[in-house]
Tab-separated table of C-alpha atoms (C1' of nucleotides) in Angstrom:
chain	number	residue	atom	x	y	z
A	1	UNK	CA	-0.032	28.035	-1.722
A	2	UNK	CA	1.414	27.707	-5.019
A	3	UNK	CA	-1.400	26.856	-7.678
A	4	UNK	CA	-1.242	23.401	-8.483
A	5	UNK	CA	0.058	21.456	-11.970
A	6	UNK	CA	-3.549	20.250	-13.436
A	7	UNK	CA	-1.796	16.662	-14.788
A	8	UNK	CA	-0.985	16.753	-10.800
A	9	UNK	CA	-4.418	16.899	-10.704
A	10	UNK	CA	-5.863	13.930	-12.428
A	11	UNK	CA	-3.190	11.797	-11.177
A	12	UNK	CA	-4.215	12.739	-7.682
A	13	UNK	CA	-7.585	11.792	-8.946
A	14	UNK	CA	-6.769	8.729	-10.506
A	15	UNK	CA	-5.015	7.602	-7.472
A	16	UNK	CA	-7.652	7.845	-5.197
A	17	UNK	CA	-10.109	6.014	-7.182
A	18	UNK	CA	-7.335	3.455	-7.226
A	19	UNK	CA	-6.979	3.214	-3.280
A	20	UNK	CA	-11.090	2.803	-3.023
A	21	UNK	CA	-11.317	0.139	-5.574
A	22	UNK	CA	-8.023	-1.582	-3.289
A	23	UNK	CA	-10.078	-1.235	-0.309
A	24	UNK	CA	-12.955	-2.250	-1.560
A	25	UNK	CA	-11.441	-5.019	-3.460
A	26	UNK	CA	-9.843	-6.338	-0.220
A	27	UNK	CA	-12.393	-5.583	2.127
A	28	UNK	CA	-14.703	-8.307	0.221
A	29	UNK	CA	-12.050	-10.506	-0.285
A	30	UNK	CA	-11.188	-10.942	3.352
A	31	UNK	CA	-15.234	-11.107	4.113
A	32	UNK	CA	-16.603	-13.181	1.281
A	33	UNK	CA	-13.332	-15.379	0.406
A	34	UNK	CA	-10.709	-15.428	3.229
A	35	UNK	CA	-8.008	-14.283	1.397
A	36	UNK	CA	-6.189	-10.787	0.914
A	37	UNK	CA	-6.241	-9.032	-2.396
A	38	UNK	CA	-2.426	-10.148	-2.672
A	39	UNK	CA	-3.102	-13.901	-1.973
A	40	UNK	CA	-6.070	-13.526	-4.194
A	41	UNK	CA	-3.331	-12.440	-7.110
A	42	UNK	CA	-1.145	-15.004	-6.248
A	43	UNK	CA	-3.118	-17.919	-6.194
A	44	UNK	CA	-4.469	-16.172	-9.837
A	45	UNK	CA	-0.827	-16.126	-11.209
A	46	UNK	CA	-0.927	-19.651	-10.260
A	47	UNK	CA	-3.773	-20.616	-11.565
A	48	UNK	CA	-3.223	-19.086	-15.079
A	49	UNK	CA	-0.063	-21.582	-15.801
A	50	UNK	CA	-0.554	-25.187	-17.728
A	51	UNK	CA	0.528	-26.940	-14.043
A	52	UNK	CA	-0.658	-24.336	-11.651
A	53	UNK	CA	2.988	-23.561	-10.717
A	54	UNK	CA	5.427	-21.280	-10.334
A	55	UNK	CA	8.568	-21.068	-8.468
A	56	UNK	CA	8.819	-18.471	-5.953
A	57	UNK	CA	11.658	-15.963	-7.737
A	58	UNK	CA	9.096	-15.996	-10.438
A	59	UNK	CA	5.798	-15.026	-8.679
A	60	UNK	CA	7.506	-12.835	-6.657
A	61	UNK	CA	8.386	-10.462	-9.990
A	62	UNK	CA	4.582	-10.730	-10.631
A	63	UNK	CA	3.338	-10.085	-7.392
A	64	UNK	CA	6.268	-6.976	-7.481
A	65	UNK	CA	6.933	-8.108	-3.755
A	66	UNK	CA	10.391	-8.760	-2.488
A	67	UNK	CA	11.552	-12.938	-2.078
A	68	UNK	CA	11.454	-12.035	1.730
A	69	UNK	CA	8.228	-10.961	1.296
A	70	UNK	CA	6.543	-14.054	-0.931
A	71	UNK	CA	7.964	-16.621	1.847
A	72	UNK	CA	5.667	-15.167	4.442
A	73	UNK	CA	2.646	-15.014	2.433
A	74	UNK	CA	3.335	-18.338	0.641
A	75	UNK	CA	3.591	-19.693	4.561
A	76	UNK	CA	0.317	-18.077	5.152
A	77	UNK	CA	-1.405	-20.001	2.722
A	78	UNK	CA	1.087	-23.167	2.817
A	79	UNK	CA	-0.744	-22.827	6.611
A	80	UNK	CA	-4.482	-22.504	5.090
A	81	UNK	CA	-3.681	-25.896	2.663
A	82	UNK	CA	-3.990	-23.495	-0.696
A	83	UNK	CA	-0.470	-24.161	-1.642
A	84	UNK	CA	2.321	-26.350	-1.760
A	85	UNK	CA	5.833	-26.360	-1.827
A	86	UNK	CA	7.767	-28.406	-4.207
A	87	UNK	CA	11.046	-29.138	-4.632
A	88	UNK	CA	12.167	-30.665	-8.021
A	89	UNK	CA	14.498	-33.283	-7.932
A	90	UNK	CA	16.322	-32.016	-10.727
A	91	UNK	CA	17.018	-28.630	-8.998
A	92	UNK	CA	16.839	-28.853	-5.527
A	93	UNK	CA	17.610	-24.907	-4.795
A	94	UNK	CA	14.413	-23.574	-6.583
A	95	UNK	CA	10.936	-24.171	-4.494
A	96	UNK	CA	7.987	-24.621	-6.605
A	97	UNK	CA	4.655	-23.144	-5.622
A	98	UNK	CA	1.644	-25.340	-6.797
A	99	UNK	CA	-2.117	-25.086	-5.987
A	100	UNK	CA	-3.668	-27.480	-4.782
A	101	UNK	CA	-7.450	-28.474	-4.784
A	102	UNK	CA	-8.471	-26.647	-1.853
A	103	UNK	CA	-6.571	-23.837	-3.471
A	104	UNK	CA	-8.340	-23.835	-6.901
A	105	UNK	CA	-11.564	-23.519	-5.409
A	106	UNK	CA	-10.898	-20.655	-2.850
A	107	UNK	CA	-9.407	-19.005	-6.030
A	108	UNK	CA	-12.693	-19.674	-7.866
A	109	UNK	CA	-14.523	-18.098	-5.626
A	110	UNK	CA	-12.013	-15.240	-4.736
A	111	UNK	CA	-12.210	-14.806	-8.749
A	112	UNK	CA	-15.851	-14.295	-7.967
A	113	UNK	CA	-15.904	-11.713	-5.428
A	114	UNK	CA	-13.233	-9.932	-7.155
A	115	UNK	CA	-14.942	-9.305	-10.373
A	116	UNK	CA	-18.156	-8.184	-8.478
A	117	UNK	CA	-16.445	-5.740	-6.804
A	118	UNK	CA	-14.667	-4.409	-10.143
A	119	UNK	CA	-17.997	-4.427	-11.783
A	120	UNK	CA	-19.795	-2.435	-8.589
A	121	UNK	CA	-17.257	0.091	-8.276
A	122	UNK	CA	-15.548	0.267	-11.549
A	123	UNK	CA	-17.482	-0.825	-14.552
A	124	UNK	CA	-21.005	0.051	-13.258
A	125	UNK	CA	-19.811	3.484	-12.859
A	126	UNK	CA	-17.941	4.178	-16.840
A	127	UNK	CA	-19.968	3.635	-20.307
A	128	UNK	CA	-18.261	1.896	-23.034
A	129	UNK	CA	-16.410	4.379	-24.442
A	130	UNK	CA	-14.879	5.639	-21.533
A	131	UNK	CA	-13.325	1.975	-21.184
A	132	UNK	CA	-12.195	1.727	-24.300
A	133	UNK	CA	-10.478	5.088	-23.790
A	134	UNK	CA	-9.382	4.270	-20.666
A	135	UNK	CA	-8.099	0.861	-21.789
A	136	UNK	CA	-5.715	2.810	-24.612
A	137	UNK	CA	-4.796	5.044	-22.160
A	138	UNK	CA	-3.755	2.595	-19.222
A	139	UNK	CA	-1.883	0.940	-21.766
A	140	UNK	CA	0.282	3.646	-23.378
A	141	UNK	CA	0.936	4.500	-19.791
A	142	UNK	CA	2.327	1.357	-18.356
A	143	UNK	CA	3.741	0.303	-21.425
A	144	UNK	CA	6.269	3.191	-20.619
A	145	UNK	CA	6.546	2.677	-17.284
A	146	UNK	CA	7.911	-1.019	-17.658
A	147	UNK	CA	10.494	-0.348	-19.928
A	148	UNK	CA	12.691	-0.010	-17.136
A	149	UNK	CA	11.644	-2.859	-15.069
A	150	UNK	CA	10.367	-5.831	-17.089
A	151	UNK	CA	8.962	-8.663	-15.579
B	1	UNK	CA	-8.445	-20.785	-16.917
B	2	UNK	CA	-11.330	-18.611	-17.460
B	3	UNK	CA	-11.870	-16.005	-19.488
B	4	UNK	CA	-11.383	-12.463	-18.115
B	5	UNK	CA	-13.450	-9.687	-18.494
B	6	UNK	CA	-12.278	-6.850	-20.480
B	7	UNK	CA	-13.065	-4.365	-17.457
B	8	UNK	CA	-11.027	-6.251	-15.144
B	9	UNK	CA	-8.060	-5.943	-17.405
B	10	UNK	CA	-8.204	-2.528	-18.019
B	11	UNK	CA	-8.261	-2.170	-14.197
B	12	UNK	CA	-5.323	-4.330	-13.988
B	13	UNK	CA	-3.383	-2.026	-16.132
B	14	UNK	CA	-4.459	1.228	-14.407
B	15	UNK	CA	-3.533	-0.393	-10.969
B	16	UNK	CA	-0.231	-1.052	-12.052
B	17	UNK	CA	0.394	2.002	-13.404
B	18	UNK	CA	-0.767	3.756	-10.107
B	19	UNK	CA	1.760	1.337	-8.260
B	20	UNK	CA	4.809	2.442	-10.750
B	21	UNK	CA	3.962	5.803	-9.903
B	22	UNK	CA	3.673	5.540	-6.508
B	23	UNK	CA	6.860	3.677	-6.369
B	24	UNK	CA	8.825	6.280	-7.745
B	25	UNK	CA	7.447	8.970	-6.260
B	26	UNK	CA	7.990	7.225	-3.013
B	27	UNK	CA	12.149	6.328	-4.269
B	28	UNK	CA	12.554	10.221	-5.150
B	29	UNK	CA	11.100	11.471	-2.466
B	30	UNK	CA	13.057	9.355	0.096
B	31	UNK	CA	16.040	10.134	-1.411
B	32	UNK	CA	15.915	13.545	-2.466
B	33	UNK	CA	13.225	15.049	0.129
B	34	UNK	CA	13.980	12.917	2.971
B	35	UNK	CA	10.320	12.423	3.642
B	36	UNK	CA	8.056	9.253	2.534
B	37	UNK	CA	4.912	9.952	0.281
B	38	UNK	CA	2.358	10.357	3.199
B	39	UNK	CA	4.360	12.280	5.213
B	40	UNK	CA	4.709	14.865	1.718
B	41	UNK	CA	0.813	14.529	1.476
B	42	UNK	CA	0.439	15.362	5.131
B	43	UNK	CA	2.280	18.671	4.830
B	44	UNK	CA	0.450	19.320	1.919
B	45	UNK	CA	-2.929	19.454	3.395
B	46	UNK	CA	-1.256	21.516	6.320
B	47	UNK	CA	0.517	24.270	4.211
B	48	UNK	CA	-2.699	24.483	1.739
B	49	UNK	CA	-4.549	25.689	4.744
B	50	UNK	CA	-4.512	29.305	5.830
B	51	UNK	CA	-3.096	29.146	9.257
B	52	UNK	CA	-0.818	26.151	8.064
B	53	UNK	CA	-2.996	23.917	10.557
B	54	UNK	CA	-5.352	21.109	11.167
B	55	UNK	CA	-6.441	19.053	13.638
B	56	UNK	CA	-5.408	15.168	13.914
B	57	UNK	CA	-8.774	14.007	12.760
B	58	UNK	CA	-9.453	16.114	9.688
B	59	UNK	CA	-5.781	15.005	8.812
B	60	UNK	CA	-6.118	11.731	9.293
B	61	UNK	CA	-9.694	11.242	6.756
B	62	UNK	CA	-7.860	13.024	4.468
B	63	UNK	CA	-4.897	11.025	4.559
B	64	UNK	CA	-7.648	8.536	4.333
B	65	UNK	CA	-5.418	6.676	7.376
B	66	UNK	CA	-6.471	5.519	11.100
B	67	UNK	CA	-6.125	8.241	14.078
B	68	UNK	CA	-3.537	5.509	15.700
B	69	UNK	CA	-2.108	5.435	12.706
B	70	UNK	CA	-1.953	9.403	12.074
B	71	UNK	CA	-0.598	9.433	15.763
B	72	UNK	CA	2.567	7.573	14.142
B	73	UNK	CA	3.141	9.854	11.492
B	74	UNK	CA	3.259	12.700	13.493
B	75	UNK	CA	5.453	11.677	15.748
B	76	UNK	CA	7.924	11.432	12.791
B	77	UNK	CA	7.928	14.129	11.929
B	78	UNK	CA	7.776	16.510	15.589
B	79	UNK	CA	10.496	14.504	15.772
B	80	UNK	CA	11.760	15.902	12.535
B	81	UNK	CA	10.886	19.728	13.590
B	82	UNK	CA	8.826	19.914	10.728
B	83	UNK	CA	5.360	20.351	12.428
B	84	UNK	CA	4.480	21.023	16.083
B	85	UNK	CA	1.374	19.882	17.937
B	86	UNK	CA	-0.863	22.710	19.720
B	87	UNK	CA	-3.461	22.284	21.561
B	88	UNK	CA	-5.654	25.805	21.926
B	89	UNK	CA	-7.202	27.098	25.326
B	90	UNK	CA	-10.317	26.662	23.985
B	91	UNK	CA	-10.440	23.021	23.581
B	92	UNK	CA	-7.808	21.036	25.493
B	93	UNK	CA	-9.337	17.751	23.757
B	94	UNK	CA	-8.218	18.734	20.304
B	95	UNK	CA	-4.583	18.559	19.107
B	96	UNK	CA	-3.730	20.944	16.095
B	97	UNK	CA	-0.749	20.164	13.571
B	98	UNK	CA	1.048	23.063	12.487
B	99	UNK	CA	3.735	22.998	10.339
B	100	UNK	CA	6.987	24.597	11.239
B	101	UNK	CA	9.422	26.962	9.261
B	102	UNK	CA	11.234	24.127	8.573
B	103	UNK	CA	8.412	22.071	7.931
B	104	UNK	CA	7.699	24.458	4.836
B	105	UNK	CA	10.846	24.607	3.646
B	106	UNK	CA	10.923	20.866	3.755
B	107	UNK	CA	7.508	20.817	1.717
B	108	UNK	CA	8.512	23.357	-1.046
B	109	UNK	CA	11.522	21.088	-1.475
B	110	UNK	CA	9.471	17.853	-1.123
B	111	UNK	CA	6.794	19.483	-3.265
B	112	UNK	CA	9.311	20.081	-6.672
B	113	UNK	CA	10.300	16.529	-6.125
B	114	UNK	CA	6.689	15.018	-6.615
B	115	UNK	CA	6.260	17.446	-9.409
B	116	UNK	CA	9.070	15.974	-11.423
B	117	UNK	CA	8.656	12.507	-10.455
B	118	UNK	CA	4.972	12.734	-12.454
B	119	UNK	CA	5.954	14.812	-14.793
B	120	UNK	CA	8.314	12.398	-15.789
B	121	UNK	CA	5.882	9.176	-15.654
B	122	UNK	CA	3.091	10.299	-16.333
B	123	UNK	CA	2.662	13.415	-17.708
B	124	UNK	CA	5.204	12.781	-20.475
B	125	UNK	CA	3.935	10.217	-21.832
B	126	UNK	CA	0.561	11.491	-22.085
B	127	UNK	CA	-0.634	14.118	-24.481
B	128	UNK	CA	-3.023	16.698	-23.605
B	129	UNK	CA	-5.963	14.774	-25.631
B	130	UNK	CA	-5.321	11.691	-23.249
B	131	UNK	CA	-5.343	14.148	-20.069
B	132	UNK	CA	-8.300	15.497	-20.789
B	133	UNK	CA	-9.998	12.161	-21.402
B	134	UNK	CA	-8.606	10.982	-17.832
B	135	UNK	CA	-9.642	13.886	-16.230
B	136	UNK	CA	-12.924	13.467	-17.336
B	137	UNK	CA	-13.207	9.950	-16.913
B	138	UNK	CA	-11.217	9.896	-12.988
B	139	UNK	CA	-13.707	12.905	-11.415
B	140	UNK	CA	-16.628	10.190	-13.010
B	141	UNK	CA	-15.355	7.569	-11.036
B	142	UNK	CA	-14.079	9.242	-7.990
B	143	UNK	CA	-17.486	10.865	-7.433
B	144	UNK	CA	-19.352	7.806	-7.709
B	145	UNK	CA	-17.204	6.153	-5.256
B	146	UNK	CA	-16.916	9.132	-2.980
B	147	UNK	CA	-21.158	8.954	-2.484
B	148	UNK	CA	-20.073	6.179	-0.008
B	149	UNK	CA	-17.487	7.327	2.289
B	150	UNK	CA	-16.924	11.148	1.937
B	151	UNK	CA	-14.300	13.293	3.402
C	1	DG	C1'	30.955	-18.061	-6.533
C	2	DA	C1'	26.299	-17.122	-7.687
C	3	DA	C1'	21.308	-18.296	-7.954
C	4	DG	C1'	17.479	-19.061	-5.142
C	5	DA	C1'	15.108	-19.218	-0.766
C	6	DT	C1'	14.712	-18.182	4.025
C	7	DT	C1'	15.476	-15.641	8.433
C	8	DG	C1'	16.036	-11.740	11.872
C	9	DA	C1'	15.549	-7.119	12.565
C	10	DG	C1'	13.209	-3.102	11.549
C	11	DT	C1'	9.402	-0.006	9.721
C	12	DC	C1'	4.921	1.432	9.138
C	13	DG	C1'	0.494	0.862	9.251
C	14	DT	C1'	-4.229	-1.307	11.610
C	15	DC	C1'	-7.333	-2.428	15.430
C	16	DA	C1'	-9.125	-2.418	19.930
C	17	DA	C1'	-8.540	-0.646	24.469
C	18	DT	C1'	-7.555	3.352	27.168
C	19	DC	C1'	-6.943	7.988	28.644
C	20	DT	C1'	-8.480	12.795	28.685
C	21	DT	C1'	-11.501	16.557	28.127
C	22	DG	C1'	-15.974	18.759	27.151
D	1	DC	C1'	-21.331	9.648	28.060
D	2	DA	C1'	-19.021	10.955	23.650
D	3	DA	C1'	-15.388	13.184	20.943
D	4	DG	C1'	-10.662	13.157	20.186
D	5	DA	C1'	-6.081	11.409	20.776
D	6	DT	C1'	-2.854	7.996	22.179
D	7	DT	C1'	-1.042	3.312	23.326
D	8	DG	C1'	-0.041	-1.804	23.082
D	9	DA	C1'	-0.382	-5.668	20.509
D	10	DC	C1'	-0.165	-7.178	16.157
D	11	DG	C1'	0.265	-7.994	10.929
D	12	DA	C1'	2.581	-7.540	6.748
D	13	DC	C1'	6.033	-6.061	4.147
D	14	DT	C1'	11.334	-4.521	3.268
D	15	DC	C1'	16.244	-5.029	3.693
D	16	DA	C1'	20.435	-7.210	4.633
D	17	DA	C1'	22.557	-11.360	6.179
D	18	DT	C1'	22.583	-16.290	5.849
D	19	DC	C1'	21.912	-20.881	4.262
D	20	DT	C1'	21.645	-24.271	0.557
D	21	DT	C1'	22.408	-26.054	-3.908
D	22	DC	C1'	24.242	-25.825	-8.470
DNA sequence: GAAGATTGAGTCGTCAATCTTG
DNA sequence: CAAGATTGACGACTCAATCTTC
């Protein structure tokens, strides 16, 4: 057993805190708000824009799921009355996604739930600094990692 | 649009950084080990163990998947003639999963992959100040989220 | 023809039910 | 009966092919 890179090490370790907080994260969103962790960061994506809509090439590069992909879940919650598809009649090939009512409060309250279980499982568990270090850290890190795909 | 807590964001970022990585490890692998990431971590555990051998359930908590869905994997890879199932005299109930000849070759190779694949996105773009920081800062959090469900 | 969205087929995991052995 | 493994049904995503609109 050959002895083991430590930087292979901590990313092991980050990784697995990673998958918990997932879990966690989508354990108590399917309990306490109906909604998987990725139709909780849709509806999110959503509900950060001026009109609450995107069209669906678009949220898929946010989600980082495939177009296949984003028309199931987007007839998922199409299905649950979250979302809505629009067509434009000045460009009738792009679908736009909107929220709708329902939608912004199940994302209200999936915003909820999600940053409880951050702050139980993440937060509670690091002092200040460590965030701050961790912040600078997470950033230098991704930063270089999306150089080669942008989004 | 609310305001988000500083906390969640630097979770964002670390959770997309873990997904990058993943990704590519998960590209490289596939196309230069002919193996998926699971199935490398899998033969890890196996070929870190002394008789190169575990049984389904201790493999499947630390794969941190479901028996049915450990069942899968292993199929996969019989199928490959990289590990073999036993079951001992002693206890007819348990199956063990050894890993073949070819199943270590395949892991050596599989292993150099994933060693290049974070060197080169993570531990490149890290210095040995930041590594240090995330070590510390990923055994906090892992142990305090391991209390709950430990393997 | 190419951008944008959807569809069909396939893959890989979960869950609950079942089979087998101690 | 309970531990351990497997199976069938299913869910959710990917990929490649297709359809529609510019």
């Amino acid at each position: 057993v050959p002895n083991p890179n430590p930087s292979l090490l901590v990313w092991r370790s980050l990784h697995l805190a990673d998958t918990a907080v997932c879990n966690e994260l989508n354990t108590r969103l399917t309990d306490q708000a109906d909604c998987s962790l990725l139709e909780h960061d849709l509806m999110a994506w959503l509900s950060a824009t001026p009109q609450r809509r995107l069209r669906m090439i678009d949220l898929a590069m946010r989600l980082r799921i495939t177009p296949g992909g984003l028309t199931r879940v987007v007839d998922r919650l199409v299905e649950r009355g979250w979302i809505r598809r629009d067509t434009l009649a000045q460009n009738r090939r792009e679908v736009q996604v909107t929220l709708t009512e329902n939608g912004l409060r199940a994302i209200n309250k999936a915003r909820q739930v999600y940053a409880n279980a951050i702050n139980d499982t993440f937060t509670h568990h690091l002092n200040s600094q460590d965030l701050e270090q961790l912040r600078r850290i997470a950033s230098k890190l991704l930063q270089q990692l999306e150089l080669d795909q942008p989004c």
